[in-house]
């Protein structure tokens, strides 16, 4: 494989020479700027061998480097060995930016290339500004993978299905009209939706073009005083879906017609989100048509779940909780009996979820990291890295499912047997952070950054930190990572509102030793109105015991212990009536008050 990677990089260098370029930048995205992308646009992985969900490869005539964030430092270091590609640890103080790195290596007047189809407007304009300031040029007109990647996968063509109104809660026609009202207020004549989850949500349709994400490759152009046009390959649509869209006021055009349609648009203004629209689509807007850069109306509407969606989450969590209880009841005895590995337990958990009603798929590839693998934040076991589980140490298990009425995402760190003092202390610090964030009440409109310290406070007092975000939105039978709101250290101004879902997942990772993370999904709900305004709080959605055996009890105060006992009582009361006697007895012990735990 290392030889193959070297051959691909050399082929790209020959292509660069033919096109007069001194460097080429290959990001991780697709034309729809998604985090998870169809195989056709996995060019960065094809070129480098690195399979993380985030990263950018830069190739010059004699060097190559890959930038990725802290989730993938360990994995990337392993996967890049022998390729000649240098790992650049993005976000660390000593790591240069891509333009800084290029400026140190290329002479003035050099041309740097990147594909405008897979780069956002924001990314291209920032890169263009930085390169120009250093006397270099940017070319966005070419996709070298069209010629170099000879067995490149086709654009996926899986069928589209309808999300029932009972689960969606609001009709497609009403969603379109809501978006149009926002556009009229912003004085734009049309809006371009590029994000696949936004299109699926708006149209109450789902697909399977992207692994683990029930979306379909398309664009949606919504005219304020005209039709909504869906750009999609026709073979994805049955006659029934076509009739449904026609009835909702949506017309159909081929997927590849999007740029021609925008060039032909005769309205005075068009809106788009520069952080979620590719540069080629942006460049198709005709002269004389003003461009309004604005957040996507669909993103903000989608983030606040309606009553039907909230009910769907709660029902999905009941079924997910049953599968998890059956799995956890089985896990430790199975490990003690021997023969279990990271991959085998993944298969077991997936099979238990697949038994549940409305199960459609996993929501992301399971992270089952035992021992030192738990310190690799987004570790995914492969046949080459798979290791046996032994009856000692910690297992970090981050997993989720796609049910037609809700998407789940949960992490539990499980003691498989005796632990070190360091493992127990780290686990308890993570639990304290999780509880602190779960308990917080906050003013309506607070940003996630303002709450992030709650999850980190206890570990900060010990000089410990983690570099990933603390919480992200989750879609309603849609993408497991959903914006625009987040909870994280770096500034995220999007306000938190009642009806949003968000995860709570602090962690501690010690390279070569272990990792701990505890994650629940939460729903933001009203707390109360006071003379100081409206206050909100978190309702836990996830229904699964938190392992009590690693807890250093003297590290928890009374309020933290009460929260844990209350949460466990909630889990037991919700799941016990749905379980058989064997699993009910196990759950009763797993959710017993902390002081009564053996």
Coordinates of C-alpha atoms in Angstrom, one line a residue, residues 25 27-29 33 55-56 67 90 96-100 102-103 112 114 118-140 273-277 279 282 293:
X25 CA -4.3 20.9 -2.1
X27 CA -9.2 18.4 1.2
X28 CA -11.6 15.9 2.8
X29 CA -14.8 17.3 1.5
X33 CA -19.1 20.2 2.0
X55 CA -7.7 16.2 7.0
X56 CA -6.0 18.0 4.1
X67 CA -3.0 18.4 8.3
X90 CA -3.3 21.0 13.2
X96 CA 2.3 26.1 10.5
X97 CA -0.8 26.8 8.4
X98 CA -1.0 25.4 4.9
X99 CA -0.1 28.8 3.4
X100 CA 2.7 29.3 5.8
X102 CA 3.7 26.6 1.2
X103 CA 5.2 30.1 1.4
X112 CA -1.2 26.5 -6.3
X114 CA -7.2 23.0 -5.6
X118 CA -14.9 20.4 -3.2
X119 CA -13.9 23.6 -1.5
X120 CA -16.2 26.0 0.2
X121 CA -16.4 29.7 -0.8
X122 CA -15.0 30.6 2.6
X123 CA -12.0 28.2 2.3
X124 CA -11.1 29.3 -1.2
X125 CA -11.4 33.0 -0.5
X126 CA -9.2 32.7 2.7
X127 CA -6.7 30.6 0.8
X128 CA -6.7 33.1 -2.1
X129 CA -6.1 36.1 0.2
X130 CA -3.2 34.4 2.0
X131 CA -1.5 33.2 -1.2
X132 CA -1.9 36.5 -2.9
X133 CA -0.4 38.3 0.1
X134 CA 2.7 36.1 -0.5
X135 CA 2.9 36.6 -4.2
X136 CA 1.3 33.3 -5.3
X137 CA -1.7 32.4 -7.4
X138 CA -4.6 30.0 -6.8
X139 CA -6.3 28.0 -9.5
X140 CA -9.6 26.2 -8.8
X273 CA -24.0 30.0 3.0
X274 CA -20.3 30.6 1.9
X275 CA -19.2 28.0 4.6
X276 CA -21.4 25.3 3.1
X277 CA -21.4 26.0 -0.7
X279 CA -16.7 27.6 -5.0
X282 CA -20.7 30.2 -6.2
X293 CA -24.0 35.6 2.2

